[in-house]
Short mmCIF file of C-alpha atoms in Angstrom, two decimals:
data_model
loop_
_atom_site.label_atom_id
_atom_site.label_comp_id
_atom_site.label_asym_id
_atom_site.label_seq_id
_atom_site.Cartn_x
_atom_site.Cartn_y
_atom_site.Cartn_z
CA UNK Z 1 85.47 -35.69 140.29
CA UNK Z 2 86.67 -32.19 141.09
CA UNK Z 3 87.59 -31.16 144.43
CA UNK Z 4 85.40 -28.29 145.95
CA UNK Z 5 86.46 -25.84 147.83
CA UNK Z 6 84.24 -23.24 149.75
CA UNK Z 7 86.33 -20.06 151.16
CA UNK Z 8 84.32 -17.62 153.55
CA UNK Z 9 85.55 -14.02 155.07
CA UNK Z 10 86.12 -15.81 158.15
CA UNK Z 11 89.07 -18.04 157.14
CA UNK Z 12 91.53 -15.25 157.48
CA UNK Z 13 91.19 -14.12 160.92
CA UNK Z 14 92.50 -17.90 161.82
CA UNK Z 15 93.15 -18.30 165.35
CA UNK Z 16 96.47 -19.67 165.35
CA UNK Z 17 96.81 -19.73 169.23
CA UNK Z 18 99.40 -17.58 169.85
CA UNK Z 19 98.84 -14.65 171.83
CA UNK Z 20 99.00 -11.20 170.45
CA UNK Z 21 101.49 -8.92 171.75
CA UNK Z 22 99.83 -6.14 174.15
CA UNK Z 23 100.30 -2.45 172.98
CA UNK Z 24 100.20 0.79 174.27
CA UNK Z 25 98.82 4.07 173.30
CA UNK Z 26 101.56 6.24 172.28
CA UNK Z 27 101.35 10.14 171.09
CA UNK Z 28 103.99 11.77 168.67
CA UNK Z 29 104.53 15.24 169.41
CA UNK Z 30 107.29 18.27 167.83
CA UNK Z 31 109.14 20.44 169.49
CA UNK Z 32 112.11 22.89 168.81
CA UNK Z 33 115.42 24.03 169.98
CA UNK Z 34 116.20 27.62 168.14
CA UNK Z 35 118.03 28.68 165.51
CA UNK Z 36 121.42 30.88 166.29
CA UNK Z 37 120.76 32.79 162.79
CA UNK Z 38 119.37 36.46 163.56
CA UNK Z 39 118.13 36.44 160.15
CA UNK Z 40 115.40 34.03 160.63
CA UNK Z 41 112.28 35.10 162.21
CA UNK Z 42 110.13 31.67 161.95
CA UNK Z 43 110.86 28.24 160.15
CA UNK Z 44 107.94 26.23 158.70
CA UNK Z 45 108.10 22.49 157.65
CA UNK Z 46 105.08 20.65 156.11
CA UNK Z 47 104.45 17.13 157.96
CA UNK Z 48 102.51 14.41 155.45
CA UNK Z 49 102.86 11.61 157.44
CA UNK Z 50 104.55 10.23 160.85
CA UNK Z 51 105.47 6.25 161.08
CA UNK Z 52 107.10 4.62 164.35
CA UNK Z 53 108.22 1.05 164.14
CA UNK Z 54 106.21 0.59 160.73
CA UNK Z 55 103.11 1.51 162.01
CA UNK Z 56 101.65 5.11 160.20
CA UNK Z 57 99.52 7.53 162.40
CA UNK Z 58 96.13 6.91 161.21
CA UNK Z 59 94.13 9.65 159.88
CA UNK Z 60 96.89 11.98 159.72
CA UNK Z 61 96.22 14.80 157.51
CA UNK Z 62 98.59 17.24 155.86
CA UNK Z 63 99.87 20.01 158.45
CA UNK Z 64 102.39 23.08 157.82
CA UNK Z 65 104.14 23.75 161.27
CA UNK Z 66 105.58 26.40 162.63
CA UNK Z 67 108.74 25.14 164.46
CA UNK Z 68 110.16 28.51 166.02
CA UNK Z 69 106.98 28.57 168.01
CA UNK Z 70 107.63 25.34 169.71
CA UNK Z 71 110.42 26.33 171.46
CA UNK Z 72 110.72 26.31 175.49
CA UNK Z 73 108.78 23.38 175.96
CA UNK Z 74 106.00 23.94 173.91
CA UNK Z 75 104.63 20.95 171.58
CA UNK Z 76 102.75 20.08 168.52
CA UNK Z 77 100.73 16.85 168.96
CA UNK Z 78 100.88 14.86 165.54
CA UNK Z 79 98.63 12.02 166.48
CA UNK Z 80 98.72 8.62 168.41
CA UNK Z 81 99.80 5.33 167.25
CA UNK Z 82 99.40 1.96 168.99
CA UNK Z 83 103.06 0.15 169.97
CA UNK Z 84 104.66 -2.43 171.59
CA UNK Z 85 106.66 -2.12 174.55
CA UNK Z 86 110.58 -1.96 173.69
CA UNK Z 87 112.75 -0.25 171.85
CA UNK Z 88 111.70 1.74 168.98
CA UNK Z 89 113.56 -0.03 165.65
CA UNK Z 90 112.24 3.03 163.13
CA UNK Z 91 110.79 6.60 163.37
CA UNK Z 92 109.97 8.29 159.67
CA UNK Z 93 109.09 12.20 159.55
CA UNK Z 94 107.65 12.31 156.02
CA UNK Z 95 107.95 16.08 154.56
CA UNK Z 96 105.94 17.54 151.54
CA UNK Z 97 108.93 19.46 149.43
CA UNK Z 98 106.39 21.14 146.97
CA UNK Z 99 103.24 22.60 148.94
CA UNK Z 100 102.11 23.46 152.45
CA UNK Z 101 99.31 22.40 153.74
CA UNK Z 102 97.07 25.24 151.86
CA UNK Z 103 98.29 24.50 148.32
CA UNK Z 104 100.91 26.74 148.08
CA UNK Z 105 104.51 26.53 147.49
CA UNK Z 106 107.01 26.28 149.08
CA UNK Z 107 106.07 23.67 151.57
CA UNK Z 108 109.12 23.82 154.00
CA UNK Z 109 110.77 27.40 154.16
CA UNK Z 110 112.63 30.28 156.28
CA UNK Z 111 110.59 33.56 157.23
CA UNK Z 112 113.32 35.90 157.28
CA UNK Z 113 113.46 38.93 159.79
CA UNK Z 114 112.15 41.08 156.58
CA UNK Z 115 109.43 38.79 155.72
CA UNK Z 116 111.03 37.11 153.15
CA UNK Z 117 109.71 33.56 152.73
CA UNK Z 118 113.03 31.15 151.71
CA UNK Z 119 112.53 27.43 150.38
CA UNK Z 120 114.03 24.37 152.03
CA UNK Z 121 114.28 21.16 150.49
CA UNK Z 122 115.36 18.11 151.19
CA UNK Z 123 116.65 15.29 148.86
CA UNK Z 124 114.36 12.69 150.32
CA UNK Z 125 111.13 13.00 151.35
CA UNK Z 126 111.62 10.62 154.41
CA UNK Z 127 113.82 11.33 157.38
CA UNK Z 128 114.53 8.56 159.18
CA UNK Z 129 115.45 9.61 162.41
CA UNK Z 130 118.48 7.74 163.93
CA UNK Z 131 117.31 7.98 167.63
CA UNK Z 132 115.56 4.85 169.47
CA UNK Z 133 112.69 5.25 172.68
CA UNK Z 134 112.00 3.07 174.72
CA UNK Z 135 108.17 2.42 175.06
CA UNK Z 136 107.16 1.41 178.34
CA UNK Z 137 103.85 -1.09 179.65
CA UNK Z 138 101.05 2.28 180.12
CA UNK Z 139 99.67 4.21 177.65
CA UNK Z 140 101.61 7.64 178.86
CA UNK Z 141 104.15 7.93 176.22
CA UNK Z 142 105.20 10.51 174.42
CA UNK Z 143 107.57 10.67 171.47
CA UNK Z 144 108.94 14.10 171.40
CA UNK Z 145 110.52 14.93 168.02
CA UNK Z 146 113.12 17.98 168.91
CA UNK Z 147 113.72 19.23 164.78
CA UNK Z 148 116.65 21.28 166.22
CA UNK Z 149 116.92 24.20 163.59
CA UNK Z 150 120.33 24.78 164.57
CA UNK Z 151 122.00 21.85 163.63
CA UNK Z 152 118.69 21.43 160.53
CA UNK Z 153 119.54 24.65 158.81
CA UNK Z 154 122.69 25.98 157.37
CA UNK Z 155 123.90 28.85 154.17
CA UNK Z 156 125.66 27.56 151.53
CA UNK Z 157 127.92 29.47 149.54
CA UNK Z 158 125.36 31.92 148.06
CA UNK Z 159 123.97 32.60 151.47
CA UNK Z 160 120.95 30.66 150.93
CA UNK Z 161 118.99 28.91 153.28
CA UNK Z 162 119.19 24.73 152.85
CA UNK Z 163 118.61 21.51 155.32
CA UNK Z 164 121.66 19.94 155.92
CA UNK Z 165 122.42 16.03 154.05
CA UNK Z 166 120.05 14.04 154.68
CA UNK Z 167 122.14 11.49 156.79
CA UNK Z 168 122.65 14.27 159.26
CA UNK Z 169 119.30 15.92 158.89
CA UNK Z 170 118.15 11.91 160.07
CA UNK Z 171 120.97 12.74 163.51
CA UNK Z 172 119.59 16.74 163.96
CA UNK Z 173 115.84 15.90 164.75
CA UNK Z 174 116.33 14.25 168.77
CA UNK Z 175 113.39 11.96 169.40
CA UNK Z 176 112.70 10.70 173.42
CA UNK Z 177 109.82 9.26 175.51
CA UNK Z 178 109.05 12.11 178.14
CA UNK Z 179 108.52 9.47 180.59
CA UNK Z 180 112.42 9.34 180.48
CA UNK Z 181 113.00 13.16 180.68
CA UNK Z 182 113.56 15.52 182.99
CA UNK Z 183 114.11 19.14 182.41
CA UNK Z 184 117.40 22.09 182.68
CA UNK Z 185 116.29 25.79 183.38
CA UNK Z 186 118.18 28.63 184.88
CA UNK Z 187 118.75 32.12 185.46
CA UNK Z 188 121.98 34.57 184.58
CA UNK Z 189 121.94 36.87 187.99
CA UNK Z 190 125.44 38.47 186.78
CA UNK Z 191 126.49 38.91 183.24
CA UNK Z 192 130.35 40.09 183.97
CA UNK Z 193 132.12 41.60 181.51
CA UNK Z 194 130.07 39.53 178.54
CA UNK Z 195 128.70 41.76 176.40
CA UNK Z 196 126.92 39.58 173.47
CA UNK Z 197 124.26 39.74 171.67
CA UNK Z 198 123.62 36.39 171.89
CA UNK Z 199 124.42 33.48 174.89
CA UNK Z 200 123.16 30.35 173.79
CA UNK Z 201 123.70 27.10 176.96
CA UNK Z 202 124.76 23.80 175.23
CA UNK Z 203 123.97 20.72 177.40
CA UNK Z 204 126.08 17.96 176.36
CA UNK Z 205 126.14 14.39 177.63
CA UNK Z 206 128.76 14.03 180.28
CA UNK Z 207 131.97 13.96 178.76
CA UNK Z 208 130.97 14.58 175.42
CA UNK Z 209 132.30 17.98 174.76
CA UNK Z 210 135.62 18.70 173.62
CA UNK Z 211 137.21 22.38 171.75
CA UNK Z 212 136.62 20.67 168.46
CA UNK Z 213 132.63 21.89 169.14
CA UNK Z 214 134.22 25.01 168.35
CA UNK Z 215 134.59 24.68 164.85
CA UNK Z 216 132.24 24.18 162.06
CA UNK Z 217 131.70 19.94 160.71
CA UNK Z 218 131.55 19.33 157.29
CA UNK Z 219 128.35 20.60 157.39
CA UNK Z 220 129.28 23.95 158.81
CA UNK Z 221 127.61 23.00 161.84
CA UNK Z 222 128.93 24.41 165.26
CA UNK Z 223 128.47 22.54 168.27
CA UNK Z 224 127.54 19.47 166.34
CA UNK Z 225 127.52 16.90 169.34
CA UNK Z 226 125.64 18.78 171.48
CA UNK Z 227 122.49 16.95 173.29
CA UNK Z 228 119.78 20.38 173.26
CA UNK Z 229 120.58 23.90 173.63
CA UNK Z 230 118.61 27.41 174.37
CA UNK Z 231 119.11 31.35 174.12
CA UNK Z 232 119.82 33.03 176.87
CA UNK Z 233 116.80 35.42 177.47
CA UNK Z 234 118.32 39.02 177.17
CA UNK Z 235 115.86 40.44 179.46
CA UNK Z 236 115.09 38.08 182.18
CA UNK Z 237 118.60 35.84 181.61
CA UNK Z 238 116.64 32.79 181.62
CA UNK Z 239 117.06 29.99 179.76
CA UNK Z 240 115.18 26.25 179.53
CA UNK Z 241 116.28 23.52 178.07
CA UNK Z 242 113.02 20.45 177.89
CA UNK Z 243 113.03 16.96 177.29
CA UNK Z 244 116.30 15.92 178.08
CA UNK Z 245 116.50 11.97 178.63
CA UNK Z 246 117.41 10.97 182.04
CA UNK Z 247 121.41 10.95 182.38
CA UNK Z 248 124.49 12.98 183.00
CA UNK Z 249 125.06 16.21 181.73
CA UNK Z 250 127.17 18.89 181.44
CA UNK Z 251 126.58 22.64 180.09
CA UNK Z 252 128.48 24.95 178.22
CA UNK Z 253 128.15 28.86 177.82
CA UNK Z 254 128.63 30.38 174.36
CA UNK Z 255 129.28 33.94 173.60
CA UNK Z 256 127.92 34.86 169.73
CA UNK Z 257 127.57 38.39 167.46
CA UNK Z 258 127.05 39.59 164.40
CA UNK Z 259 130.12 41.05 163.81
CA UNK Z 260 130.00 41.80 159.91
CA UNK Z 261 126.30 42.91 160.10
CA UNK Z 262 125.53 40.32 157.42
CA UNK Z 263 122.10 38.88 159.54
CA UNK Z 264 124.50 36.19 160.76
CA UNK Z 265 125.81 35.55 164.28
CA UNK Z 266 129.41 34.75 164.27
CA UNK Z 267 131.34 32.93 167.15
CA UNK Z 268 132.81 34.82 169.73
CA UNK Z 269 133.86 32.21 171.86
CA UNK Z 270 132.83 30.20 175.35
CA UNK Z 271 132.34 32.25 178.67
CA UNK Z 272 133.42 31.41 181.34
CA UNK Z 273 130.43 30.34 184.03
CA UNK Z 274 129.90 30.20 187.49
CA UNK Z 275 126.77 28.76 189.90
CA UNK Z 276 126.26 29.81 193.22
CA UNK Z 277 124.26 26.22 193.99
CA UNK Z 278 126.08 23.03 194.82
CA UNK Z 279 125.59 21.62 191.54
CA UNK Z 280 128.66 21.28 189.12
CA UNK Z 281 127.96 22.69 185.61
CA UNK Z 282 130.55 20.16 184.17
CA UNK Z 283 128.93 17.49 185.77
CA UNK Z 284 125.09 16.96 186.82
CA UNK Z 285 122.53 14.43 186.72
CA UNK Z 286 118.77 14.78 185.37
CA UNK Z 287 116.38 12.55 186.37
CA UNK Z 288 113.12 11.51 184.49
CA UNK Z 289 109.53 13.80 185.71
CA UNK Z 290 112.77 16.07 187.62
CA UNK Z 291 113.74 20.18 187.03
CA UNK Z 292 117.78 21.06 187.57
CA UNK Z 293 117.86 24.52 188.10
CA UNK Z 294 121.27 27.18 188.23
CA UNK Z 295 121.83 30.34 189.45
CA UNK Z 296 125.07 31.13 186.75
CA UNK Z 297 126.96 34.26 187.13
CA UNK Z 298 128.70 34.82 183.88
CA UNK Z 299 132.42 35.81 184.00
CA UNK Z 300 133.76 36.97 180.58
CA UNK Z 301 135.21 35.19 177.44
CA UNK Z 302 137.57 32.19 177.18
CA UNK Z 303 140.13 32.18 174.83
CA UNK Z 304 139.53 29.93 171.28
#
């Protein structure tokens, strides 16, 4: 006699008695730190899918982004996902490398200051960024992808526009739970005897910075190590830098131009700063949900 066996839908939600794991509404946001290249007017990257600890935004739907609007604290929400508290293990940005969200090509590319669209592509269609949150027991988090364009977007040789490798493309894009930030601003009062076109403030982690920031990494990246940075505004001389993870910091004031009048700025060197509040540039704390604000008075150019 044959043995028979009757299967219904119900046998695979077994209850196997072990309790499930709570998790907490999270939402996955861009932002942007800019670009020190005076040729480019806007940067645009096509987003096709977000994933954090294995688990995909549901829904998501094809979006082109502008990143050089997201810049000063401004977001982009990409969607929620549901997560465990802990450490993050994986975040994936997937990009579309042949057409934006409307059809048209190129998907990811550089609008130049004469209107000139330039294609970016990356070797991989995944980046898997290197940086870990922490995901805490509420449903207030907030991943907050920083694509810095800076350290995203070099020339090469032919003075075309490309990502960087995508190992260090993975280390440009900054990702933190704004629970854990806290924010830099500040104002230039007194711009000495600087006369740049450009002052961009690095904030490095305490300790981090060294004179080798100075010159270019094998990807012809300046100021590789640095945390975030931000343009000094030219009108108002202030700056902001968002989302910085609760820690020590220290910032750094560099002098750039476009010497050669080739739509490039080239390194002029670090200025020297000064801050009439009690707070040491070279050595500060941020807290998370905090602002650390400076009063800088700009001296004139250190020597390389």
């Amino acid at each position: 006699m044959g043995l028979l066996v009757s299967c219904s839908d119900d046998d695979d939600d077994v209850d196997t008695g072990e309790p499930q794991p709570d998790t907490y509404n999270t939402e996955v946001y861009l932002t942007d730190a800019p670009i020190d290249n005076a040729e480019v007017d806007a940067v645009f990257i096509t987003v096709t899918g977000v994933s954090v600890n294995g688990k995909a935004i549901e829904g998501f739907e094809k979006t082109t982004v502008n990143l050089s609007s997201l810049q000063n604290g401004e977001t982009e929400l990409l969607g929620d996902v549901e997560l465990e508290s802990g450490t993050t293990s994986e975040i994936v940005l997937s990009l579309d490398n042949e057409t934006d969200a409307s059809g048209e090509a190129p998907a990811n590319y550089v609008l130049t200051s004469s209107g000139e669209k330039k294609a970016l592509a990356t070797s991989s269609a995944e980046i898997s960024i290197t940086d870990q949150v922490e995901i805490k027991e509420n449903d207030d988090n907030e991943i907050i992808l920083d694509f810095d364009l800076r350290k995203s977007i070099v020339t090469n040789s032919a003075g075309e526009f490309q990502f960087v490798s995508d190992s260090e493309l993975a280390h440009s894009i900054r990702a933190v739970n704004s629970i854990n930030a806290g924010e830099i601003t500040g104002t230039v009062s007194d711009f000495g005897s600087t006369e740049s076109e450009t002052i961009v403030v690095f904030a490095y982690e305490d300790g981090a910075y060294s004179e080798d920031e100075t010159s270019a990494n094998g990807e012809g990246v300046l100021f590789a190590n640095a945390t975030a940075s931000s343009k000094i505004n030219e009108s108002s001389g202030e700056f902001e830098i968002h989302f910085i993870e609760k820690g020590d910091y220290e910032l750094h004031f560099v002098s750039f131009s476009d010497e050669d009048a080739d739509g490039e700025l080239e390194l002029d060197g670090e200025v020297e700063a000064t801050t009439t509040s009690e707070i040491d540039l070279l050595g500060f704390s941020v807290d998370a949900d905090s602002e650390v604000n400076f009063d800088i008075l700009l001296v004139g150019l250190l020597d390389l």
